[in-house]
mmCIF file of C-alpha atoms in Angstrom:
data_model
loop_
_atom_site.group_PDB
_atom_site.id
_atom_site.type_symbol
_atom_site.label_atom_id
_atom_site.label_comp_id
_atom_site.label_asym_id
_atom_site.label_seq_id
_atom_site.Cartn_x
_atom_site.Cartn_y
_atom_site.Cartn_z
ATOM 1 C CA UNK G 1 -24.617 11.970 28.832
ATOM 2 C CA UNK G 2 -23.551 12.530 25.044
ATOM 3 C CA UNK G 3 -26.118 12.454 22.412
ATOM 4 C CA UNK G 4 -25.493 9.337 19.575
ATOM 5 C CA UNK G 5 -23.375 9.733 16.890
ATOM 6 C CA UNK G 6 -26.628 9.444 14.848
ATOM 7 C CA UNK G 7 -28.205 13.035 16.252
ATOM 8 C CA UNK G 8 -24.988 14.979 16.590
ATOM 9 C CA UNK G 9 -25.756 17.033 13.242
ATOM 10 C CA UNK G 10 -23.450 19.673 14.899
ATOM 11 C CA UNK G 11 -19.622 17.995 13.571
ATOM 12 C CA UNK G 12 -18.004 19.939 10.762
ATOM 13 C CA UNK G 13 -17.913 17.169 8.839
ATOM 14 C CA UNK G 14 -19.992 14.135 7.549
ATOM 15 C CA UNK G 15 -20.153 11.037 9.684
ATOM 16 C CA UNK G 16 -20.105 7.671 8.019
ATOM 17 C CA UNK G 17 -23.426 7.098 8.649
ATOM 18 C CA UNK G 18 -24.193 10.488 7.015
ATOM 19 C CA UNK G 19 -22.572 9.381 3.989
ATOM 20 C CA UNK G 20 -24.665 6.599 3.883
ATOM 21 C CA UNK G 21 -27.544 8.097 3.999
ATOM 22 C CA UNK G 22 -27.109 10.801 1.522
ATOM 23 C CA UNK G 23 -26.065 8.425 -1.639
ATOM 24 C CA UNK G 24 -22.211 8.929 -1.461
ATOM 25 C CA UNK G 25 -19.306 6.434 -0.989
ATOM 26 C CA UNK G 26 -19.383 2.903 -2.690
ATOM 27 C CA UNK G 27 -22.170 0.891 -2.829
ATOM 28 C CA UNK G 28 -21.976 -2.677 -2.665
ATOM 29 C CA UNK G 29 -24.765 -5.266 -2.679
ATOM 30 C CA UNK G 30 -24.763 -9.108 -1.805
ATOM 31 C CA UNK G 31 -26.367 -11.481 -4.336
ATOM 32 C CA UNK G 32 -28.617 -14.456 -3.302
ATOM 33 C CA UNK G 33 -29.135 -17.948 -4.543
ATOM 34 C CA UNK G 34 -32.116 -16.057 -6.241
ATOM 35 C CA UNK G 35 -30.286 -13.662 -8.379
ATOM 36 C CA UNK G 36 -27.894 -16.450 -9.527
ATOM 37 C CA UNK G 37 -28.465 -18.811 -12.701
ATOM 38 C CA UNK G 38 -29.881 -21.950 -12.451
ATOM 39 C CA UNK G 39 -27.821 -24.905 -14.541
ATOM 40 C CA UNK G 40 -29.874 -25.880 -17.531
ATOM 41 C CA UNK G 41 -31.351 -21.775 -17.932
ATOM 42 C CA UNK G 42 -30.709 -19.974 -21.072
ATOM 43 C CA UNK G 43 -28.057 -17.350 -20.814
ATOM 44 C CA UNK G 44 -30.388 -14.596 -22.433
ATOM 45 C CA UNK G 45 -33.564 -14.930 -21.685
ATOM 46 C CA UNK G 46 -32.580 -16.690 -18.036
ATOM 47 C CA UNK G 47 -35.755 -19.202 -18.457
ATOM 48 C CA UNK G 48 -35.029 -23.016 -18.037
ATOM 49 C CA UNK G 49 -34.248 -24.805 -21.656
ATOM 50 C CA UNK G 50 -36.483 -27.402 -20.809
ATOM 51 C CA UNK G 51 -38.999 -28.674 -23.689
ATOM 52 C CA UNK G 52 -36.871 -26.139 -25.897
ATOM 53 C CA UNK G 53 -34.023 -26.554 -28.361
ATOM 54 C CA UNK G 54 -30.612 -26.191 -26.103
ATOM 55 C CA UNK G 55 -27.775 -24.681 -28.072
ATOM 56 C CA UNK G 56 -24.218 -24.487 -26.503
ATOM 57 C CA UNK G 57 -21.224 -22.025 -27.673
ATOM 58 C CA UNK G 58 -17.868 -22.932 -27.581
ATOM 59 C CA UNK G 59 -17.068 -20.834 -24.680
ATOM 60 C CA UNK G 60 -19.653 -23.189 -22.590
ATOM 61 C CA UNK G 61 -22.623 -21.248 -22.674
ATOM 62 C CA UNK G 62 -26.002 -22.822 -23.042
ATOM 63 C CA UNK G 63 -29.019 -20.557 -25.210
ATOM 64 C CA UNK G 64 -32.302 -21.272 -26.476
ATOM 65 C CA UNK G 65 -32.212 -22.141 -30.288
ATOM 66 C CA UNK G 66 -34.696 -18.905 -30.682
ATOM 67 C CA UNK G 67 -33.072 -16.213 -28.297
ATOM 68 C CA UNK G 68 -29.245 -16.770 -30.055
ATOM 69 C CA UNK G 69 -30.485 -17.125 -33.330
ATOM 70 C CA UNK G 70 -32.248 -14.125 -32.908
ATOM 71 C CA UNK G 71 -29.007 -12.436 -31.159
ATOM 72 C CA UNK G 72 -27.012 -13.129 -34.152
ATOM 73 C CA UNK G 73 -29.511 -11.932 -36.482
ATOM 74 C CA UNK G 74 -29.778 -8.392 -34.951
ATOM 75 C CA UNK G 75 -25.566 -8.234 -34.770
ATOM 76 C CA UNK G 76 -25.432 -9.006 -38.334
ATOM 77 C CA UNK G 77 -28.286 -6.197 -38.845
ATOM 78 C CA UNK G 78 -26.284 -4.092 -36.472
ATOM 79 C CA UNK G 79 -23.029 -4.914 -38.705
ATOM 80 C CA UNK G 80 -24.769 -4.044 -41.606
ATOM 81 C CA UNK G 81 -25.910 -0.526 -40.804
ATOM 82 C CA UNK G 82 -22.514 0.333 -39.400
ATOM 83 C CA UNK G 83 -21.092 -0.709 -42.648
ATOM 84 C CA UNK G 84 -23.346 1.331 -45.168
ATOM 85 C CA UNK G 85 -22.324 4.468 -42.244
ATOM 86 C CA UNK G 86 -18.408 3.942 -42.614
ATOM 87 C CA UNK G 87 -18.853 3.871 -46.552
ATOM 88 C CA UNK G 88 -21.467 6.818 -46.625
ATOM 89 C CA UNK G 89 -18.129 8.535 -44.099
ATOM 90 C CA UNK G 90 -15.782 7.142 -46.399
ATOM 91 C CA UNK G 91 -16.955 9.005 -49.578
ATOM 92 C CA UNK G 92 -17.412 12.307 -47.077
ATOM 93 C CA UNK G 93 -13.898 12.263 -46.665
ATOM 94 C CA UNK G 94 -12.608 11.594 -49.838
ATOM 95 C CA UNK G 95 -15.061 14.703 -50.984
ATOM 96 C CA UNK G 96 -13.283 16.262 -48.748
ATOM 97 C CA UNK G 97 -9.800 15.828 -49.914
ATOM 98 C CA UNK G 98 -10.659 16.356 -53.215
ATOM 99 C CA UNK G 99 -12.288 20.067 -52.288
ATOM 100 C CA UNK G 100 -9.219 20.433 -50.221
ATOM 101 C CA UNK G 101 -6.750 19.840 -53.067
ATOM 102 C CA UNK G 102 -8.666 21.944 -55.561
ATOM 103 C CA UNK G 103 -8.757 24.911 -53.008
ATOM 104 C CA UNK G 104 -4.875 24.526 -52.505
ATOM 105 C CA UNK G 105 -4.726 24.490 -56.523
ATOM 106 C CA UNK G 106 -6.560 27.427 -56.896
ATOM 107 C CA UNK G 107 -4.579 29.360 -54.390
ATOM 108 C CA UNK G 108 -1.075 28.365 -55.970
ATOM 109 C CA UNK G 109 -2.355 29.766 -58.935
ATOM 110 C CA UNK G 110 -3.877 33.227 -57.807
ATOM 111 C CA UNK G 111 -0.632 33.577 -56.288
ATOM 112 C CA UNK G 112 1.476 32.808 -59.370
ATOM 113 C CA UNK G 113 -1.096 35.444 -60.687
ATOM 114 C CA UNK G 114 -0.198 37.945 -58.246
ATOM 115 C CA UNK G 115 3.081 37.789 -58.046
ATOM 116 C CA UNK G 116 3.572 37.718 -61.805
ATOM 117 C CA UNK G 117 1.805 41.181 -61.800
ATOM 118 C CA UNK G 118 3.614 42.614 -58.535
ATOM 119 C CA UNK G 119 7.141 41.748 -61.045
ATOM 120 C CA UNK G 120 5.305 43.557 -64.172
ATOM 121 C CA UNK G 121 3.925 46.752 -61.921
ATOM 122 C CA UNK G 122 7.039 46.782 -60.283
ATOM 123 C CA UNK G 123 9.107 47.698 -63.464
ATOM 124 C CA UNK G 124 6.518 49.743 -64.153
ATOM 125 C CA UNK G 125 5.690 51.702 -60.947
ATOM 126 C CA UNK G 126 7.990 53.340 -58.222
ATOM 127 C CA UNK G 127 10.496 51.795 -55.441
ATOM 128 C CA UNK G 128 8.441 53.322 -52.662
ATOM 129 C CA UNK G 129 5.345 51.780 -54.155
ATOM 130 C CA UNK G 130 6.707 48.594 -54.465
ATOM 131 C CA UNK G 131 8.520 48.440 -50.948
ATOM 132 C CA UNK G 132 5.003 49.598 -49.846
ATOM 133 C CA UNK G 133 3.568 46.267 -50.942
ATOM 134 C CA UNK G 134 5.638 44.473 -49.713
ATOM 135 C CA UNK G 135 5.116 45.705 -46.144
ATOM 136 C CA UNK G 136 1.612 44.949 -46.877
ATOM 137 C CA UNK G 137 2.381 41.345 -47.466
ATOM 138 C CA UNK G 138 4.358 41.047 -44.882
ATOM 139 C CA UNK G 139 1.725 42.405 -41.969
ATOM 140 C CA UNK G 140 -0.995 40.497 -43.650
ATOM 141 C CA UNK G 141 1.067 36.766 -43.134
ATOM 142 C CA UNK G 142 2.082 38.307 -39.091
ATOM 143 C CA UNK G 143 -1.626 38.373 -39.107
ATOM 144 C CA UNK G 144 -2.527 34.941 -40.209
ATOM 145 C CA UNK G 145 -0.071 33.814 -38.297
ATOM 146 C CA UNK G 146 -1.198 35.553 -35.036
ATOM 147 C CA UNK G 147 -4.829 34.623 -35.560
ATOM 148 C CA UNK G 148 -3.568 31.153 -35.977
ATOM 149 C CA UNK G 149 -2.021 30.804 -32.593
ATOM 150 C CA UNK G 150 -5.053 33.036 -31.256
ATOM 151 C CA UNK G 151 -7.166 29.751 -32.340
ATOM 152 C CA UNK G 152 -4.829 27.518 -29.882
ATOM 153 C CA UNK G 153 -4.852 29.839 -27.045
ATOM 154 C CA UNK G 154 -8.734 31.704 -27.374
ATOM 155 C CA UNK G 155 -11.061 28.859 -28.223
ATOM 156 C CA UNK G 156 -13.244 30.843 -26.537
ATOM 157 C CA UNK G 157 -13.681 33.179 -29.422
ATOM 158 C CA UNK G 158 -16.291 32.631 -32.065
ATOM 159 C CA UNK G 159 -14.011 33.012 -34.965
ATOM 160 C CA UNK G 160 -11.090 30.546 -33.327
ATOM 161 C CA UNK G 161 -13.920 27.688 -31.856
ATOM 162 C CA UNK G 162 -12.627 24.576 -33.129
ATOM 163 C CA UNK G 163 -14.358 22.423 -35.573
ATOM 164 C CA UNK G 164 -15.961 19.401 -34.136
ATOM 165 C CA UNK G 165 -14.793 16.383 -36.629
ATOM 166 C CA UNK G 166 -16.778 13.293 -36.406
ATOM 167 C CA UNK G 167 -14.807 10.430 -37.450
ATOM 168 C CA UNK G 168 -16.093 6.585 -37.860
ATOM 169 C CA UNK G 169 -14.303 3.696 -37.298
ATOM 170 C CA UNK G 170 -14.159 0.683 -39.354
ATOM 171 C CA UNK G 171 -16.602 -1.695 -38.162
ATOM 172 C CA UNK G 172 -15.978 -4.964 -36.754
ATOM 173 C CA UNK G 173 -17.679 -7.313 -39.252
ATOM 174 C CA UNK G 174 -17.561 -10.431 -36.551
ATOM 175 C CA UNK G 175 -20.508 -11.871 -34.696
ATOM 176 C CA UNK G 176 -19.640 -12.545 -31.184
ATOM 177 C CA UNK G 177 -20.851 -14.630 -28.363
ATOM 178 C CA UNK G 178 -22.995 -12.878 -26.511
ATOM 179 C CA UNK G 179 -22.231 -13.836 -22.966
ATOM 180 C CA UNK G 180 -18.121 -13.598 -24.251
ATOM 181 C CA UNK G 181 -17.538 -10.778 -26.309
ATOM 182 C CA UNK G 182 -13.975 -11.634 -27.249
ATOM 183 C CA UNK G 183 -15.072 -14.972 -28.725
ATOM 184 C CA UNK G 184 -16.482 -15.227 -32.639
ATOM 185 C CA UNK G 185 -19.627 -16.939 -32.631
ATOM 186 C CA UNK G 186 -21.203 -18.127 -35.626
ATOM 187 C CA UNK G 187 -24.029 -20.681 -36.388
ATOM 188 C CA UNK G 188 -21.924 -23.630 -37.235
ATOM 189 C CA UNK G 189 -20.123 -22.882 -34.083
ATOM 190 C CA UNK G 190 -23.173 -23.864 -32.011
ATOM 191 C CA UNK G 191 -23.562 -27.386 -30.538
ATOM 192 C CA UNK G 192 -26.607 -29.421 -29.922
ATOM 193 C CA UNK G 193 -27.366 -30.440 -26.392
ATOM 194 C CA UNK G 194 -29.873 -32.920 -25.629
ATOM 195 C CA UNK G 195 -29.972 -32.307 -21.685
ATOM 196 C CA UNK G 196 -32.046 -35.198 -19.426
ATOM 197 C CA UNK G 197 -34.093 -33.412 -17.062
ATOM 198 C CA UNK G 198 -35.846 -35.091 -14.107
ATOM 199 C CA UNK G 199 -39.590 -33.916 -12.557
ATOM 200 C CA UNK G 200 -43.029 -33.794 -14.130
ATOM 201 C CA UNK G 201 -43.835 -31.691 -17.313
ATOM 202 C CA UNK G 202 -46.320 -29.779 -15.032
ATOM 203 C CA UNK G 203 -43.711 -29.066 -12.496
ATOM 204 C CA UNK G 204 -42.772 -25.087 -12.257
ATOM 205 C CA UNK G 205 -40.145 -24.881 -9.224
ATOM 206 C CA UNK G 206 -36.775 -25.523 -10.116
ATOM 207 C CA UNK G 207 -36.400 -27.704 -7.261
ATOM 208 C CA UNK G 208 -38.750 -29.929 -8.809
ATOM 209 C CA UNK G 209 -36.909 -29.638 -12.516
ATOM 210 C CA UNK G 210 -33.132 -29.961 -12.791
ATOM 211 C CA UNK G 211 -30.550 -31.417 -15.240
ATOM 212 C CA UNK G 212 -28.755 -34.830 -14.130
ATOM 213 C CA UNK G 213 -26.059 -36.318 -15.228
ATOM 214 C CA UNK G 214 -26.933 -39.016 -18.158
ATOM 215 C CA UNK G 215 -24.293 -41.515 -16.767
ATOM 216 C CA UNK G 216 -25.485 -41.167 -12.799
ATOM 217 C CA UNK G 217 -28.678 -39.378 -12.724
ATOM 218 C CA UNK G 218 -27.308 -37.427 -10.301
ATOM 219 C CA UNK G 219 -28.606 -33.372 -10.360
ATOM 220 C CA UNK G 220 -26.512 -31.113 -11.800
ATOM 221 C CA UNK G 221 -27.144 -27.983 -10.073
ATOM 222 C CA UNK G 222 -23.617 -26.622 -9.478
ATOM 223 C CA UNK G 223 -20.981 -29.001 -10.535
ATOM 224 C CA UNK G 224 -18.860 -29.062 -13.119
ATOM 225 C CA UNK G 225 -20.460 -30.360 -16.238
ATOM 226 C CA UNK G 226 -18.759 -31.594 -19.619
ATOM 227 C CA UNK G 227 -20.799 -31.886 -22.788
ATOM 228 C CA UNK G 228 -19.737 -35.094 -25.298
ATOM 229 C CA UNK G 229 -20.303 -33.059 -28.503
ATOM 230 C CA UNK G 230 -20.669 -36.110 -30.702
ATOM 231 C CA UNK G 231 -23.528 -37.009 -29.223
ATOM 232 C CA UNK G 232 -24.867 -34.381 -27.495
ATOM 233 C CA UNK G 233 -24.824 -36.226 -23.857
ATOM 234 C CA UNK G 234 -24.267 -34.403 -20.632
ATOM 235 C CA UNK G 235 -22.620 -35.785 -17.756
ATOM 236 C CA UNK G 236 -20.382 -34.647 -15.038
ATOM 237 C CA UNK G 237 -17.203 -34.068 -14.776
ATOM 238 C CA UNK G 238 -16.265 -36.672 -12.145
ATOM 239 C CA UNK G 239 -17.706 -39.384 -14.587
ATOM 240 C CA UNK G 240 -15.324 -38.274 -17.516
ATOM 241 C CA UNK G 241 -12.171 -39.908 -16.569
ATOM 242 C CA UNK G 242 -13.855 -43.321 -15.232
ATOM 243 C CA UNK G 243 -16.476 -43.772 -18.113
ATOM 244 C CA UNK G 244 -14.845 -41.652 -21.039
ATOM 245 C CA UNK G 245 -11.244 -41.324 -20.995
ATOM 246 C CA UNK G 246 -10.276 -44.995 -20.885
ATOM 247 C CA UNK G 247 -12.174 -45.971 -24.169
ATOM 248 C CA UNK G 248 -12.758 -42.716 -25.451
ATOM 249 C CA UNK G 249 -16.536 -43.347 -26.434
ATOM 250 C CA UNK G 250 -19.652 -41.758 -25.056
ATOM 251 C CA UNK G 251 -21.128 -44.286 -22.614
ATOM 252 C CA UNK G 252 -24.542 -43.580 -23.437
ATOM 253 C CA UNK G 253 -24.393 -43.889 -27.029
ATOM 254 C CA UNK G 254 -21.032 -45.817 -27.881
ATOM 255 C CA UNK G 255 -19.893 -42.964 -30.006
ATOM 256 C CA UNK G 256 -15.958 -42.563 -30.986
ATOM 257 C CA UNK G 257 -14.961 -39.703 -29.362
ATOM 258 C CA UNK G 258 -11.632 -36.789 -29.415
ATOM 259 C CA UNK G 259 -10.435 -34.837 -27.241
ATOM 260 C CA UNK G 260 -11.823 -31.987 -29.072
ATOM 261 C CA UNK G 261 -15.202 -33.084 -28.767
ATOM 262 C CA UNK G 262 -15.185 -32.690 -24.879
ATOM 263 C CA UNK G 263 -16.878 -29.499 -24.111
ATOM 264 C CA UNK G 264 -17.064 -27.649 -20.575
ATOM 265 C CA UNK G 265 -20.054 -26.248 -19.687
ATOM 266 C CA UNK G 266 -20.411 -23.072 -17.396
ATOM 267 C CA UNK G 267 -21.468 -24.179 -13.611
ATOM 268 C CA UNK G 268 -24.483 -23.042 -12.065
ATOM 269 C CA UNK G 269 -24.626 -20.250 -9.592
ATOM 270 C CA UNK G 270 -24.404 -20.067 -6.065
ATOM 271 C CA UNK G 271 -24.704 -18.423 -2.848
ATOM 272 C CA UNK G 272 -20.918 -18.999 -1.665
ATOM 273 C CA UNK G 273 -18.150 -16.849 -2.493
ATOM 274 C CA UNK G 274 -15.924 -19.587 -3.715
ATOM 275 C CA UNK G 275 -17.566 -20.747 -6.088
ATOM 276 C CA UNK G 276 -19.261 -17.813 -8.157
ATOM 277 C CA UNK G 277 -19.166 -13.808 -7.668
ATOM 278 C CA UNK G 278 -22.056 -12.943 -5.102
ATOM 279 C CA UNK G 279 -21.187 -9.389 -4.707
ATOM 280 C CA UNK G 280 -21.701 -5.993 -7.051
ATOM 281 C CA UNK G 281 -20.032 -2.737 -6.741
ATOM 282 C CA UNK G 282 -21.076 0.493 -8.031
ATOM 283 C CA UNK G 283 -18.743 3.749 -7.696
ATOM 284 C CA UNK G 284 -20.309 7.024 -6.402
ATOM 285 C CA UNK G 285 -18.765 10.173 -5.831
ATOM 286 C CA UNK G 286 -17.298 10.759 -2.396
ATOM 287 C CA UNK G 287 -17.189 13.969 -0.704
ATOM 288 C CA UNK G 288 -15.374 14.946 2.467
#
């Protein structure tokens, strides 16, 4: 009888399993309900909003008044270093150039110098002297020029390593949205949300405490949920063309509304593929 796959350390190669085992190939992980966030939870410190100041961004992200005001306060920080760093770069650089420029100045005129001379001692000296220095010139720029190309080819050598340049961007002076990097966030950009939550004040499970819709007082757990920015009121999306888009006016409140002030909030998170991304991938090397 053959011996499993699992015990036959005897193959010439690595088994699946093998791989596996010893940390190579990709690894991929499932998420649960657990690992997903709840509706109504802050996007950066993942605890629910409830009792708290709710804050939305216009990309539909909901924060805690104190975790995105303190997010923007350490980007503009952030911003603020990276700017005194560019300028402190900025007059490197231009030091720099101006050495540079000098150096070149002072070379054009040494060899004015010296060739003014070589003309003078030339009148004054013999043809073989003369014809002399000028083979000397001419090995000493071969030379330069060999030593130049050495520094392409032998990096390897100490005099031909090339010089590491550190170079700084300019900074981006924008503060973002945290949860969407590609959208500017600033503090008049953030909306007030006055979500209605349902379950004691003493209640600590989130089955017990979840947002519902202020039209239907149904929970809002995964649906899609719009956010009436004139007033602040959350309901669902299934309630927005039968109670909002007729009149245009929050039903709650009575509030004139535009199209602009309709807001869509990001969904909860589930366990189902469908609906949000429940798996991770992480790359490790492969060997064969």
């Amino acid at each position: 009888m053959t011996r499993h796959s699992k015990n036959a350390t005897a193959t010439t190669h690595f088994t699946y399993f093998e791989k596996q085992k010893a940390g190579h190939g990709t690894l991929k992980r499932r998420f649960g309900r657990d690992s997903q966030l709840s509706f109504g939870a802050c996007s950066l410190c993942l605890s629910s909003t409830k009792d708290k100041d709710s804050l939305l961004s216009p990309s539909g992200f909901l924060y805690c008044k104190e975790c995105i005001y303190s997010n923007l306060l350490a980007q503009k920080q952030a911003i603020q270093q990276q700017k005194l760093e560019y300028e402190r770069f900025c007059e490197t650089e231009e030091h720099n150039v101006e050495k540079s420029r000098l150096e070149k100045e002072r070379k054009l005129v040494e060899s004015m110098i010296t060739s003014t001379s070589s003309v003078v001692e030339s009148k004054s000296e013999g043809k073989e002297k003369t014809i002399q220095k000028l083979k000397e010139k001419i090995d000493q720029t071969l030379e330069d020029e060999r030593r130049e190309a050495m520094k392409k080819t032998s990096y390897w050598i100490p005099d031909c390593t090339p010089d590491f340049k550190v170079t700084i961007t300019k900074p981006d002076t924008t503060t973002r949205d945290p949860m969407n990097p590609i959208a500017e966030l600033k503090l008049k950009h953030l909306m007030p949300v006055k979500l209605e939550w349902t379950g004691s004040s003493s209640s600590s499970t989130q089955s017990e405490n979840h947002v519902v819709c202020a039209v239907t007082k149904k929970a809002i757990t995964h649906q899609q949920a719009v956010l009436l920015r004139s007033s602040g009121i959350v309901i669902l999306e299934t309630c927005l063309k039968d109670a909002v888009m007729p009149s245009m006016t929050c039903p709650v409140t009575g509030i004139k509304l535009y199209k602009k002030d309709i807001i869509y909030l990001q969904s909860g998170g589930t366990s189902f593929s469908a609906h949000s991304s429940v798996e991770a991938k992480k790359y490790r090397s492969m060997i064969t």
